[in-house]
mmCIF file of C-alpha atoms in Angstrom:
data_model
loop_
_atom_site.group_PDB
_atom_site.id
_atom_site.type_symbol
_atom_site.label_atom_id
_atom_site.label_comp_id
_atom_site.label_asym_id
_atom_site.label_seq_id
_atom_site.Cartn_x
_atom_site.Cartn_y
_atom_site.Cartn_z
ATOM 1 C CA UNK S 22 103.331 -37.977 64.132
ATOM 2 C CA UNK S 23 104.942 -40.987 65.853
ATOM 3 C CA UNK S 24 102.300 -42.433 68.937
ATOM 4 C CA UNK S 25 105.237 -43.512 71.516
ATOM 5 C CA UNK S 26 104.243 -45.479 74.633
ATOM 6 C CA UNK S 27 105.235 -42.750 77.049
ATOM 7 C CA UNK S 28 103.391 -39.870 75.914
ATOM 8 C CA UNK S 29 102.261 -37.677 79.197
ATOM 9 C CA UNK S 30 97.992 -37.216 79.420
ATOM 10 C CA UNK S 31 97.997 -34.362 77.969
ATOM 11 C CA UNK S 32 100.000 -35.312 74.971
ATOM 12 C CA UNK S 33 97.336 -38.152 74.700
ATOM 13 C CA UNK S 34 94.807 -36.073 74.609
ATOM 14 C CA UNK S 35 96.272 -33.341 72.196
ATOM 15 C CA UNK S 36 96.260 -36.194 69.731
ATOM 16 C CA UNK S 37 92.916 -37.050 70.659
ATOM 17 C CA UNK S 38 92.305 -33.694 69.550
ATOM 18 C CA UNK S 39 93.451 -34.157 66.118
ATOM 19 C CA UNK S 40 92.656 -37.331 65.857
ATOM 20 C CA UNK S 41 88.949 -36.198 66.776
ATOM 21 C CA UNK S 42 88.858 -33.511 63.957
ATOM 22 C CA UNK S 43 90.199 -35.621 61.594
ATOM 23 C CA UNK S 44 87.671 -38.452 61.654
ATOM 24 C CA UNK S 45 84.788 -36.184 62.613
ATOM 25 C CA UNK S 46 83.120 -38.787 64.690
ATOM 26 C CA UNK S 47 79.492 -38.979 65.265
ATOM 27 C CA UNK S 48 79.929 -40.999 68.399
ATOM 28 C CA UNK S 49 82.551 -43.043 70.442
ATOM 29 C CA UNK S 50 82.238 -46.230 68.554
ATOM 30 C CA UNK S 51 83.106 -44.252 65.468
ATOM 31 C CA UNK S 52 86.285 -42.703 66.616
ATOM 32 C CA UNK S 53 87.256 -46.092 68.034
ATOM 33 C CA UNK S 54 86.644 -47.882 64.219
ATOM 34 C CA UNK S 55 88.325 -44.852 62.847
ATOM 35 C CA UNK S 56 91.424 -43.912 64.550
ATOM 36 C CA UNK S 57 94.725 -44.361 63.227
ATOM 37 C CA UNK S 58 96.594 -47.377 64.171
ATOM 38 C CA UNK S 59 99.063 -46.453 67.707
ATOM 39 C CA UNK S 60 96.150 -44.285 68.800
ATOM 40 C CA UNK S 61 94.232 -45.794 72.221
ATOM 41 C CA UNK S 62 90.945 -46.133 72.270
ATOM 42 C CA UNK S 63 88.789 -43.057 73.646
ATOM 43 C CA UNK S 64 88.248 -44.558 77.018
ATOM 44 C CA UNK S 65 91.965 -45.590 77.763
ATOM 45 C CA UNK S 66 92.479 -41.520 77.010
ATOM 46 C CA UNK S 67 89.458 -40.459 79.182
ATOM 47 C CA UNK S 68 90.905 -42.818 82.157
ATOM 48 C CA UNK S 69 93.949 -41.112 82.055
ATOM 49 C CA UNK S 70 92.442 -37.134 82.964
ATOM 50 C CA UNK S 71 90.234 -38.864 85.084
ATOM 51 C CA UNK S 72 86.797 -39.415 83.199
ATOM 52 C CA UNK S 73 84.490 -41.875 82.069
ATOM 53 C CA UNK S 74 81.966 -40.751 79.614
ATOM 54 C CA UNK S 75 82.664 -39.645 75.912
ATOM 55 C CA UNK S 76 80.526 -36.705 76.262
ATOM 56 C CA UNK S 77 82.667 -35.538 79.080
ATOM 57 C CA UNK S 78 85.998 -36.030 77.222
ATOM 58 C CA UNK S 79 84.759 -33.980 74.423
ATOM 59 C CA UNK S 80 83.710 -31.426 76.663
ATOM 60 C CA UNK S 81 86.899 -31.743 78.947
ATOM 61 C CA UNK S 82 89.090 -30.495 74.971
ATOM 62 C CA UNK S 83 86.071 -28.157 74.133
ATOM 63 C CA UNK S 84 85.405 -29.927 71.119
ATOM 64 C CA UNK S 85 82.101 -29.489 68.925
ATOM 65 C CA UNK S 86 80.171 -32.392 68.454
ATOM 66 C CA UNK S 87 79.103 -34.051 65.020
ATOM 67 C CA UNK S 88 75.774 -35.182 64.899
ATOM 68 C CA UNK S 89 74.241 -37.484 61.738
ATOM 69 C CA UNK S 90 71.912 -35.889 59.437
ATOM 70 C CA UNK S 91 68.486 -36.966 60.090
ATOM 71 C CA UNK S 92 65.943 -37.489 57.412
ATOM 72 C CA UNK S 93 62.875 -34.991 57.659
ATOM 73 C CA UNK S 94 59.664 -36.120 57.043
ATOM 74 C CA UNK S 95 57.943 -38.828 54.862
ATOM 75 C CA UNK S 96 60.448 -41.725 53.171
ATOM 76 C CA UNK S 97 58.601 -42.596 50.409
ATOM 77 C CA UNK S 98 55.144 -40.881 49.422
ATOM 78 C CA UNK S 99 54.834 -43.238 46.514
ATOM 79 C CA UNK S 100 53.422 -46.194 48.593
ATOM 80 C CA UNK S 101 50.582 -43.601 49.975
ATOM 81 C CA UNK S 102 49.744 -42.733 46.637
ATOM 82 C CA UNK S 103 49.178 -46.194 44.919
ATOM 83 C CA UNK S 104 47.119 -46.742 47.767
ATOM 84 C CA UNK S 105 45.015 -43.920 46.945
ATOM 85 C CA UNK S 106 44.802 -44.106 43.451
ATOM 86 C CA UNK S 107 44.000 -48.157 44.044
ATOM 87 C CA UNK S 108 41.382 -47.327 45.943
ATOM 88 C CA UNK S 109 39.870 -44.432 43.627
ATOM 89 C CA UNK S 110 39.977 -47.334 41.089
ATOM 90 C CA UNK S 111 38.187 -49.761 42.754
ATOM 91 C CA UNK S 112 35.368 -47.128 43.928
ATOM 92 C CA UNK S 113 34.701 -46.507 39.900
ATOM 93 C CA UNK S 114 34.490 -50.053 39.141
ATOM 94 C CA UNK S 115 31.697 -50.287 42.102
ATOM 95 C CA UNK S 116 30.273 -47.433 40.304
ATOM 96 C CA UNK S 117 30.291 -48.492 36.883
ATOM 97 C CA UNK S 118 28.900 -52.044 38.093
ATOM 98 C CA UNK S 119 25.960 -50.284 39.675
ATOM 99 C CA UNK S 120 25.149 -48.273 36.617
ATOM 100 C CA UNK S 121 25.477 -51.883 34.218
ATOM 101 C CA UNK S 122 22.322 -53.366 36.557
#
């Protein structure tokens, strides 16, 4: 699709649209890194029906947000368990210098 300077706002933000579900954006300042070259950034489209925020332009084409995949629980258990096992270590070295007296 050619991006002319004279599309109407609601050509603007049909390619939005597209542009949107291409890129699959987790935020604004990912769609504005992303977006094809011609395409205005997601505020100059959001100025022209009237809006300011990016959540309200994604609402405003009923479009489903992306979120990033969060990490559950513990990084890295490995750190815990040298700690531990360190520690069990050093409690049967005090206990084999106590039974050498």
């Amino acid at each position: 699709m050619k991006y002319l300077k004279y599309n109407t706002s609601n050509e603007w933000v049909e390619i939005f649209k597209e542009e949107y579900n291409r890129i699959k954006p987790t935020g604004a300042k990912q769609f504005n890194l992303k977006r094809k070259e011609g395409i205005p950034a997601w505020t100059t489209i959001a100025s022209m029906v009237n809006l300011k925020k990016w959540n309200d332009l994604i609402k405003y084409c009923g479009l489903c947000v992306y979120r990033q995949e969060r990490r559950t629980g513990r990084r890295d258990n490995t750190k815990k368990e040298f700690i531990i096992k360190r520690r069990i270590n050093v409690l049967d070295l005090l206990e084999k210098t106590k039974n050498n007296k």
